[in-house]
């Protein structure tokens, strides 16, 4: 019997094969879960259809811009109709306007701050609220975070503040949904070479810095995020909720 046999999940945040969401979805699938997928917009539809259909031609795949309430409602109505229940939800979504990740944090515009928090943090609250009524047998909600939530990482700027809001939201959601046996946790991943990291100036040096300074002297592999995602989704993590788990080769423990 595989770890997630009989579990039904929904995955937000696949853009392409390098997406962290895809690494965790593959691990959930290999552990026996049945999965539905959402994509941000028409631009990403083909990518996600091509990847997700490897899990079966009848895989549920729906558009969902998480900044639009009506799209969120449509997704959970469709998932309810198809499955009648839900056990797992992966939130692997973040966005801040590019200019906010370039200059100084002090120059963050009201609109960039609003967008970053809406898409990267509030969306977890909205998705959890819609998922909870379907999680009638309990559930596990997993969101992706980054170290810039707790310490200053130059240029991460408003995304760091939004990740702090995401992590705090994880704790308040864990408190609210705990009585329904719904657990809510974050995985704080070390830097990964994904679409969201591409074009961030100095990202190559950041990977090298982690390799030199993390206790394990290397960077994280996608399959390792998959394995942690599977653990958090499984009954092995039945007493873990509201936590931020660092999957970063130990980087976060260092003081110098
Ligand atoms: P990615 O670009 O593959 O994934 C980001 C996803 O966010 C994309 O699928 C994109 O479509 C989605 N998205 C953005 N705006 C959206 C919106 N309005 N509605 C719906 N979806 C939207 O990059 P990734 O690195 O896999 O990022 C996934 C998560 O992992 C993010 O939360 C990111 O902050 C986090 N993370 C990334 C790293 C890293 O170094 N790459 C490290 C730690 C945490
Ligand atoms: O969470 C992230 C990145 C998320 C992200 C990426 C982009 C690039 C394209 C959010 N919004 C946008 N907007 C865009 O227009 N990471 C953890 C990866 C990351 O991004 C950084 C990092 C790290 C690490 C930006 C600056 C410094 C470090």
mmCIF file of C-alpha atoms and ligand atoms in Angstrom:
data_model
loop_
_atom_site.group_PDB
_atom_site.id
_atom_site.type_symbol
_atom_site.label_atom_id
_atom_site.label_comp_id
_atom_site.label_asym_id
_atom_site.label_seq_id
_atom_site.Cartn_x
_atom_site.Cartn_y
_atom_site.Cartn_z
ATOM 1 C CA UNK A 1 0.000 0.000 0.000
ATOM 2 C CA UNK A 2 1.481 3.351 -1.102
ATOM 3 C CA UNK A 3 1.626 6.304 1.315
ATOM 4 C CA UNK A 4 -1.117 8.385 -0.375
ATOM 5 C CA UNK A 5 -3.374 5.648 -1.778
ATOM 6 C CA UNK A 6 -6.989 6.820 -1.872
ATOM 7 C CA UNK A 7 -6.063 10.494 -1.364
ATOM 8 C CA UNK A 8 -7.375 13.186 -3.713
ATOM 9 C CA UNK A 9 -5.402 16.376 -4.228
ATOM 10 C CA UNK A 10 -5.388 19.656 -6.113
ATOM 11 C CA UNK A 11 -2.214 21.413 -7.253
ATOM 12 C CA UNK A 12 -1.832 25.178 -7.826
ATOM 13 C CA UNK A 13 1.372 26.514 -9.410
ATOM 14 C CA UNK A 14 2.576 24.281 -12.233
ATOM 15 C CA UNK A 15 4.035 26.444 -15.017
ATOM 16 C CA UNK A 16 6.451 23.952 -16.585
ATOM 17 C CA UNK A 17 8.436 20.801 -15.841
ATOM 18 C CA UNK A 18 10.875 22.719 -13.614
ATOM 19 C CA UNK A 19 8.124 24.048 -11.328
ATOM 20 C CA UNK A 20 8.359 23.012 -7.688
ATOM 21 C CA UNK A 21 4.629 22.224 -7.953
ATOM 22 C CA UNK A 22 5.389 19.657 -10.647
ATOM 23 C CA UNK A 23 8.092 17.999 -8.502
ATOM 24 C CA UNK A 24 5.651 17.658 -5.598
ATOM 25 C CA UNK A 25 2.765 16.588 -7.872
ATOM 26 C CA UNK A 26 4.916 13.799 -9.332
ATOM 27 C CA UNK A 27 5.821 12.597 -5.840
ATOM 28 C CA UNK A 28 2.161 12.713 -4.717
ATOM 29 C CA UNK A 29 1.147 10.808 -7.846
ATOM 30 C CA UNK A 30 3.844 8.151 -7.357
ATOM 31 C CA UNK A 31 2.625 7.756 -3.762
ATOM 32 C CA UNK A 32 -0.848 6.892 -5.074
ATOM 33 C CA UNK A 33 -2.772 10.186 -4.921
ATOM 34 C CA UNK A 34 -5.306 11.196 -7.608
ATOM 35 C CA UNK A 35 -4.653 14.811 -8.628
ATOM 36 C CA UNK A 36 -6.350 17.785 -10.269
ATOM 37 C CA UNK A 37 -4.346 20.730 -11.622
ATOM 38 C CA UNK A 38 -4.908 24.423 -12.182
ATOM 39 C CA UNK A 39 -3.009 26.851 -14.381
ATOM 40 C CA UNK A 40 -2.731 30.623 -14.151
ATOM 41 C CA UNK A 41 -3.933 31.556 -17.643
ATOM 42 C CA UNK A 42 -4.250 30.600 -21.287
ATOM 43 C CA UNK A 43 -0.472 31.136 -21.752
ATOM 44 C CA UNK A 44 0.273 28.125 -19.536
ATOM 45 C CA UNK A 45 -2.649 25.857 -20.512
ATOM 46 C CA UNK A 46 -0.777 23.705 -23.040
ATOM 47 C CA UNK A 47 2.224 23.216 -20.719
ATOM 48 C CA UNK A 48 0.065 22.048 -17.844
ATOM 49 C CA UNK A 49 -2.160 19.874 -20.047
ATOM 50 C CA UNK A 50 0.891 18.151 -21.499
ATOM 51 C CA UNK A 51 2.407 17.457 -18.066
ATOM 52 C CA UNK A 52 -0.800 16.591 -16.198
ATOM 53 C CA UNK A 53 -2.200 14.306 -18.902
ATOM 54 C CA UNK A 54 0.737 11.933 -18.262
ATOM 55 C CA UNK A 55 -1.310 11.012 -15.144
ATOM 56 C CA UNK A 56 -4.277 9.963 -17.317
ATOM 57 C CA UNK A 57 -6.358 11.446 -20.118
ATOM 58 C CA UNK A 58 -9.223 12.267 -17.726
ATOM 59 C CA UNK A 59 -7.098 14.390 -15.344
ATOM 60 C CA UNK A 60 -9.078 17.443 -14.207
ATOM 61 C CA UNK A 61 -7.244 20.588 -15.402
ATOM 62 C CA UNK A 62 -8.776 24.023 -14.846
ATOM 63 C CA UNK A 63 -7.768 27.670 -15.205
ATOM 64 C CA UNK A 64 -7.327 29.577 -11.961
ATOM 65 C CA UNK A 65 -5.885 33.037 -11.548
ATOM 66 C CA UNK A 66 -5.760 33.114 -7.738
ATOM 67 C CA UNK A 67 -6.422 36.853 -7.698
ATOM 68 C CA UNK A 68 -9.948 36.175 -9.087
ATOM 69 C CA UNK A 69 -12.580 34.953 -6.625
ATOM 70 C CA UNK A 70 -14.896 33.680 -9.372
ATOM 71 C CA UNK A 71 -12.152 31.443 -10.816
ATOM 72 C CA UNK A 72 -11.411 30.008 -7.364
ATOM 73 C CA UNK A 73 -15.122 29.293 -6.882
ATOM 74 C CA UNK A 74 -15.353 27.569 -10.282
ATOM 75 C CA UNK A 75 -12.348 25.348 -9.529
ATOM 76 C CA UNK A 76 -13.707 24.051 -6.230
ATOM 77 C CA UNK A 77 -17.202 23.571 -7.645
ATOM 78 C CA UNK A 78 -15.682 21.414 -10.415
ATOM 79 C CA UNK A 79 -13.450 19.479 -7.982
ATOM 80 C CA UNK A 80 -16.454 18.870 -5.718
ATOM 81 C CA UNK A 81 -18.468 17.609 -8.649
ATOM 82 C CA UNK A 82 -15.703 15.301 -9.919
ATOM 83 C CA UNK A 83 -14.447 13.877 -6.603
ATOM 84 C CA UNK A 84 -16.990 14.793 -3.902
ATOM 85 C CA UNK A 85 -14.082 15.221 -1.466
ATOM 86 C CA UNK A 86 -10.493 16.406 -1.192
ATOM 87 C CA UNK A 87 -7.516 15.505 1.034
ATOM 88 C CA UNK A 88 -4.542 17.473 -0.308
ATOM 89 C CA UNK A 89 -3.900 20.993 -1.562
ATOM 90 C CA UNK A 90 -0.585 22.364 -2.803
ATOM 91 C CA UNK A 91 -0.109 26.152 -2.950
ATOM 92 C CA UNK A 92 3.000 26.882 -5.037
ATOM 93 C CA UNK A 93 2.157 30.340 -6.309
ATOM 94 C CA UNK A 94 3.972 33.659 -5.931
ATOM 95 C CA UNK A 95 4.216 36.921 -7.800
ATOM 96 C CA UNK A 96 5.546 40.430 -7.333
ATOM 97 C CA UNK A 97 6.019 42.944 -10.152
ATOM 98 C CA UNK A 98 9.554 42.569 -11.460
ATOM 99 C CA UNK A 99 10.582 46.153 -10.602
ATOM 100 C CA UNK A 100 9.790 45.437 -6.934
ATOM 101 C CA UNK A 101 12.469 42.695 -6.928
ATOM 102 C CA UNK A 102 15.120 44.952 -8.398
ATOM 103 C CA UNK A 103 15.687 48.209 -6.513
ATOM 104 C CA UNK A 104 15.356 48.952 -2.807
ATOM 105 C CA UNK A 105 12.465 47.671 -0.648
ATOM 106 C CA UNK A 106 11.869 51.228 0.570
ATOM 107 C CA UNK A 107 10.679 52.112 -2.949
ATOM 108 C CA UNK A 108 7.958 49.428 -3.093
ATOM 109 C CA UNK A 109 4.802 50.963 -4.561
ATOM 110 C CA UNK A 110 1.389 50.499 -2.944
ATOM 111 C CA UNK A 111 0.264 48.529 -6.004
ATOM 112 C CA UNK A 112 3.305 46.184 -6.003
ATOM 113 C CA UNK A 113 2.828 45.568 -2.260
ATOM 114 C CA UNK A 114 -0.871 44.845 -2.795
ATOM 115 C CA UNK A 115 -0.294 42.468 -5.708
ATOM 116 C CA UNK A 116 2.497 40.543 -3.994
ATOM 117 C CA UNK A 117 0.369 40.009 -0.893
ATOM 118 C CA UNK A 118 -2.831 39.220 -2.812
ATOM 119 C CA UNK A 119 -1.281 36.600 -5.094
ATOM 120 C CA UNK A 120 1.406 35.177 -2.800
ATOM 121 C CA UNK A 121 -0.284 35.206 0.632
ATOM 122 C CA UNK A 122 -4.035 35.989 0.624
ATOM 123 C CA UNK A 123 -4.561 33.302 -2.015
ATOM 124 C CA UNK A 124 -3.639 30.627 0.557
ATOM 125 C CA UNK A 125 -6.452 31.868 2.798
ATOM 126 C CA UNK A 126 -8.990 31.915 -0.050
ATOM 127 C CA UNK A 127 -7.971 28.474 -1.379
ATOM 128 C CA UNK A 128 -8.042 26.973 2.126
ATOM 129 C CA UNK A 129 -11.516 28.397 2.814
ATOM 130 C CA UNK A 130 -12.858 26.820 -0.385
ATOM 131 C CA UNK A 131 -11.028 23.507 0.101
ATOM 132 C CA UNK A 132 -12.040 22.971 3.735
ATOM 133 C CA UNK A 133 -15.709 22.007 3.104
ATOM 134 C CA UNK A 134 -14.468 19.265 0.728
ATOM 135 C CA UNK A 135 -11.874 17.967 3.222
ATOM 136 C CA UNK A 136 -14.491 15.934 5.076
ATOM 137 C CA UNK A 137 -12.004 13.172 5.981
ATOM 138 C CA UNK A 138 -9.333 15.652 7.153
ATOM 139 C CA UNK A 139 -6.655 17.097 4.938
ATOM 140 C CA UNK A 140 -3.178 18.457 4.390
ATOM 141 C CA UNK A 141 -2.519 21.886 2.890
ATOM 142 C CA UNK A 142 1.088 22.624 1.867
ATOM 143 C CA UNK A 143 2.442 26.027 0.780
ATOM 144 C CA UNK A 144 5.896 26.982 -0.505
ATOM 145 C CA UNK A 145 7.937 29.620 1.313
ATOM 146 C CA UNK A 146 11.459 31.009 1.337
ATOM 147 C CA UNK A 147 14.026 32.175 3.941
ATOM 148 C CA UNK A 148 13.495 35.814 2.877
ATOM 149 C CA UNK A 149 10.367 35.632 5.106
ATOM 150 C CA UNK A 150 12.546 35.632 8.246
ATOM 151 C CA UNK A 151 15.844 37.279 7.264
ATOM 152 C CA UNK A 152 16.722 39.981 4.749
ATOM 153 C CA UNK A 153 17.751 38.541 1.401
ATOM 154 C CA UNK A 154 18.842 41.472 -0.782
ATOM 155 C CA UNK A 155 16.383 42.139 -3.628
ATOM 156 C CA UNK A 156 13.795 39.625 -2.393
ATOM 157 C CA UNK A 157 12.144 42.762 -0.984
ATOM 158 C CA UNK A 158 8.320 42.745 -0.931
ATOM 159 C CA UNK A 159 8.285 38.990 -1.635
ATOM 160 C CA UNK A 160 9.985 38.494 1.747
ATOM 161 C CA UNK A 161 7.241 40.486 3.444
ATOM 162 C CA UNK A 162 4.572 38.529 1.526
ATOM 163 C CA UNK A 163 6.213 35.203 2.532
ATOM 164 C CA UNK A 164 6.160 36.365 6.183
ATOM 165 C CA UNK A 165 2.408 36.936 5.716
ATOM 166 C CA UNK A 166 2.098 33.495 4.101
ATOM 167 C CA UNK A 167 3.858 31.822 7.040
ATOM 168 C CA UNK A 168 1.763 33.700 9.615
ATOM 169 C CA UNK A 169 -1.384 32.836 7.623
ATOM 170 C CA UNK A 170 -0.304 29.180 7.771
ATOM 171 C CA UNK A 171 -0.351 29.343 11.586
ATOM 172 C CA UNK A 172 -3.769 31.035 11.807
ATOM 173 C CA UNK A 173 -5.228 28.619 9.236
ATOM 174 C CA UNK A 174 -3.770 25.675 11.176
ATOM 175 C CA UNK A 175 -5.570 26.965 14.298
ATOM 176 C CA UNK A 176 -8.906 27.496 12.523
ATOM 177 C CA UNK A 177 -8.911 24.239 10.555
ATOM 178 C CA UNK A 178 -7.278 21.956 13.143
ATOM 179 C CA UNK A 179 -10.612 20.874 14.668
ATOM 180 C CA UNK A 180 -11.572 19.567 11.194
ATOM 181 C CA UNK A 181 -8.327 17.525 11.092
ATOM 182 C CA UNK A 182 -6.998 19.784 8.360
ATOM 183 C CA UNK A 183 -3.276 20.478 8.728
ATOM 184 C CA UNK A 184 -1.562 23.489 7.151
ATOM 185 C CA UNK A 185 2.221 23.693 6.737
ATOM 186 C CA UNK A 186 4.899 25.472 4.702
ATOM 187 C CA UNK A 187 7.969 24.035 3.037
ATOM 188 C CA UNK A 188 10.716 26.662 2.966
ATOM 189 C CA UNK A 189 12.860 25.610 0.021
ATOM 190 C CA UNK A 190 16.442 26.561 -0.758
ATOM 191 C CA UNK A 191 16.905 28.338 -4.106
ATOM 192 C CA UNK A 192 15.791 26.311 -7.140
ATOM 193 C CA UNK A 193 16.415 27.011 -10.800
ATOM 194 C CA UNK A 194 12.783 27.514 -11.903
ATOM 195 C CA UNK A 195 10.901 29.971 -14.124
ATOM 196 C CA UNK A 196 10.317 32.199 -11.064
ATOM 197 C CA UNK A 197 14.078 32.366 -10.471
ATOM 198 C CA UNK A 198 15.139 32.864 -14.059
ATOM 199 C CA UNK A 199 16.312 36.336 -14.927
ATOM 200 C CA UNK A 200 16.781 37.281 -11.269
ATOM 201 C CA UNK A 201 20.193 38.883 -11.452
ATOM 202 C CA UNK A 202 22.772 37.126 -9.302
ATOM 203 C CA UNK A 203 20.733 33.911 -8.993
ATOM 204 C CA UNK A 204 23.679 31.800 -10.199
ATOM 205 C CA UNK A 205 25.863 33.311 -7.474
ATOM 206 C CA UNK A 206 23.133 32.599 -4.929
ATOM 207 C CA UNK A 207 23.142 28.894 -5.858
ATOM 208 C CA UNK A 208 26.938 28.903 -5.488
ATOM 209 C CA UNK A 209 26.724 30.685 -2.116
ATOM 210 C CA UNK A 210 24.344 28.014 -0.774
ATOM 211 C CA UNK A 211 26.611 25.264 -2.089
ATOM 212 C CA UNK A 212 29.537 26.765 -0.183
ATOM 213 C CA UNK A 213 27.728 27.677 3.055
ATOM 214 C CA UNK A 214 24.961 25.085 3.611
ATOM 215 C CA UNK A 215 26.014 22.260 5.973
ATOM 216 C CA UNK A 216 25.313 19.693 3.250
ATOM 217 C CA UNK A 217 27.508 21.659 0.766
ATOM 218 C CA UNK A 218 25.034 21.386 -2.106
ATOM 219 C CA UNK A 219 21.696 22.683 -3.369
ATOM 220 C CA UNK A 220 18.265 21.086 -2.957
ATOM 221 C CA UNK A 221 16.973 18.681 -5.610
ATOM 222 C CA UNK A 222 13.363 18.846 -6.877
ATOM 223 C CA UNK A 223 12.743 15.218 -5.834
ATOM 224 C CA UNK A 224 13.725 16.155 -2.265
ATOM 225 C CA UNK A 225 10.933 18.759 -2.170
ATOM 226 C CA UNK A 226 8.678 16.015 -3.552
ATOM 227 C CA UNK A 227 9.649 13.668 -0.732
ATOM 228 C CA UNK A 228 8.970 16.322 1.947
ATOM 229 C CA UNK A 229 5.668 17.201 0.248
ATOM 230 C CA UNK A 230 4.688 13.524 0.390
ATOM 231 C CA UNK A 231 5.660 13.287 4.059
ATOM 232 C CA UNK A 232 3.564 16.355 4.970
ATOM 233 C CA UNK A 233 0.632 14.941 2.985
ATOM 234 C CA UNK A 234 0.894 11.548 4.672
ATOM 235 C CA UNK A 235 -0.357 10.258 8.015
ATOM 236 C CA UNK A 236 3.289 10.231 9.152
ATOM 237 C CA UNK A 237 2.843 13.990 9.627
ATOM 238 C CA UNK A 238 -0.561 13.617 11.361
ATOM 239 C CA UNK A 239 0.572 15.675 14.375
ATOM 240 C CA UNK A 240 2.421 18.391 12.417
ATOM 241 C CA UNK A 241 0.530 21.592 11.685
ATOM 242 C CA UNK A 242 1.264 25.297 11.469
ATOM 243 C CA UNK A 243 4.960 24.630 10.839
ATOM 244 C CA UNK A 244 7.578 25.897 8.429
ATOM 245 C CA UNK A 245 9.861 23.012 7.419
ATOM 246 C CA UNK A 246 13.200 24.093 5.958
ATOM 247 C CA UNK A 247 14.287 21.937 3.029
ATOM 248 C CA UNK A 248 17.461 23.869 2.279
ATOM 249 C CA UNK A 249 20.424 21.551 2.953
ATOM 250 C CA UNK A 250 20.674 23.167 6.402
ATOM 251 C CA UNK A 251 21.395 26.727 5.234
ATOM 252 C CA UNK A 252 18.856 28.303 7.651
ATOM 253 C CA UNK A 253 20.668 27.132 10.824
ATOM 254 C CA UNK A 254 23.856 29.050 10.039
ATOM 255 C CA UNK A 255 24.749 32.262 11.900
ATOM 256 C CA UNK A 256 27.799 32.922 9.782
HETATM 257 P P1 LIG B 1 7.285 28.671 -11.024
HETATM 258 O O1 LIG B 1 7.385 29.902 -11.859
HETATM 259 O O2 LIG B 1 7.433 27.367 -11.702
HETATM 260 O O3 LIG B 1 5.932 28.689 -10.194
HETATM 261 C C1 LIG B 1 5.278 29.864 -9.801
HETATM 262 C C2 LIG B 1 3.821 29.679 -10.151
HETATM 263 O O4 LIG B 1 3.032 30.767 -9.682
HETATM 264 C C3 LIG B 1 3.601 29.596 -11.665
HETATM 265 O O5 LIG B 1 2.989 28.380 -11.988
HETATM 266 C C4 LIG B 1 2.671 30.760 -11.948
HETATM 267 O O6 LIG B 1 1.751 30.489 -12.969
HETATM 268 C C5 LIG B 1 1.992 30.890 -10.594
HETATM 269 N N1 LIG B 1 1.279 32.162 -10.457
HETATM 270 C C6 LIG B 1 1.780 33.433 -10.436
HETATM 271 N N2 LIG B 1 0.777 34.332 -10.356
HETATM 272 C C7 LIG B 1 -0.390 33.615 -10.328
HETATM 273 C C8 LIG B 1 -1.764 33.960 -10.271
HETATM 274 N N3 LIG B 1 -2.170 35.239 -10.229
HETATM 275 N N4 LIG B 1 -2.684 32.964 -10.238
HETATM 276 C C9 LIG B 1 -2.297 31.671 -10.290
HETATM 277 N N5 LIG B 1 -1.009 31.275 -10.340
HETATM 278 C C10 LIG B 1 -0.071 32.242 -10.373
HETATM 279 O O7 LIG B 1 8.411 28.856 -9.892
HETATM 280 P P2 LIG B 1 8.681 28.006 -8.563
HETATM 281 O O8 LIG B 1 10.057 28.361 -8.180
HETATM 282 O O9 LIG B 1 8.286 26.603 -8.755
HETATM 283 O O10 LIG B 1 7.708 28.721 -7.508
HETATM 284 C C11 LIG B 1 6.729 28.021 -6.787
HETATM 285 C C12 LIG B 1 6.671 28.455 -5.336
HETATM 286 O O11 LIG B 1 7.891 28.112 -4.693
HETATM 287 C C13 LIG B 1 6.489 29.960 -5.132
HETATM 288 O O12 LIG B 1 5.634 30.166 -4.022
HETATM 289 C C14 LIG B 1 7.887 30.409 -4.784
HETATM 290 O O13 LIG B 1 7.878 31.585 -4.005
HETATM 291 C C15 LIG B 1 8.356 29.222 -3.981
HETATM 292 N N6 LIG B 1 9.807 29.101 -3.793
HETATM 293 C C16 LIG B 1 10.654 29.125 -4.864
HETATM 294 C C17 LIG B 1 12.020 29.000 -4.663
HETATM 295 C C18 LIG B 1 12.984 29.071 -5.810
HETATM 296 O O14 LIG B 1 14.172 29.353 -5.580
HETATM 297 N N7 LIG B 1 12.558 28.818 -7.053
HETATM 298 C C19 LIG B 1 12.516 28.836 -3.364
HETATM 299 C C20 LIG B 1 11.617 28.797 -2.305
HETATM 300 C C21 LIG B 1 10.268 28.936 -2.518
HETATM 301 O O1 LIG B 2 9.819 33.224 -4.410
HETATM 302 C C1 LIG B 2 10.711 33.329 -5.229
HETATM 303 C C2 LIG B 2 10.495 34.118 -6.513
HETATM 304 C C3 LIG B 2 9.069 34.475 -6.753
HETATM 305 C C4 LIG B 2 8.862 35.502 -7.832
HETATM 306 C C5 LIG B 2 9.633 35.570 -8.987
HETATM 307 C C6 LIG B 2 9.367 36.527 -9.946
HETATM 308 C C7 LIG B 2 10.202 36.706 -11.184
HETATM 309 C C8 LIG B 2 9.395 37.290 -12.318
HETATM 310 C C9 LIG B 2 7.848 36.411 -7.665
HETATM 311 N N1 LIG B 2 7.570 37.352 -8.582
HETATM 312 C C10 LIG B 2 8.300 37.419 -9.724
HETATM 313 N N2 LIG B 2 7.986 38.390 -10.637
HETATM 314 C C11 LIG B 2 8.513 38.412 -11.884
HETATM 315 O O2 LIG B 2 8.231 39.332 -12.678
HETATM 316 N N3 LIG B 2 11.930 32.759 -4.948
HETATM 317 C C12 LIG B 2 12.146 32.188 -3.642
HETATM 318 C C13 LIG B 2 13.075 32.758 -5.889
HETATM 319 C C14 LIG B 2 13.903 33.976 -5.628
HETATM 320 O O3 LIG B 2 13.570 35.164 -6.178
HETATM 321 C C15 LIG B 2 14.489 36.095 -5.716
HETATM 322 C C16 LIG B 2 15.409 35.469 -4.882
HETATM 323 C C17 LIG B 2 15.029 34.108 -4.809
HETATM 324 C C18 LIG B 2 15.695 33.029 -4.019
HETATM 325 C C19 LIG B 2 14.556 37.463 -5.988
HETATM 326 C C20 LIG B 2 15.596 38.192 -5.425
HETATM 327 C C21 LIG B 2 16.508 37.585 -4.576
HETATM 328 C C22 LIG B 2 16.427 36.215 -4.300
#
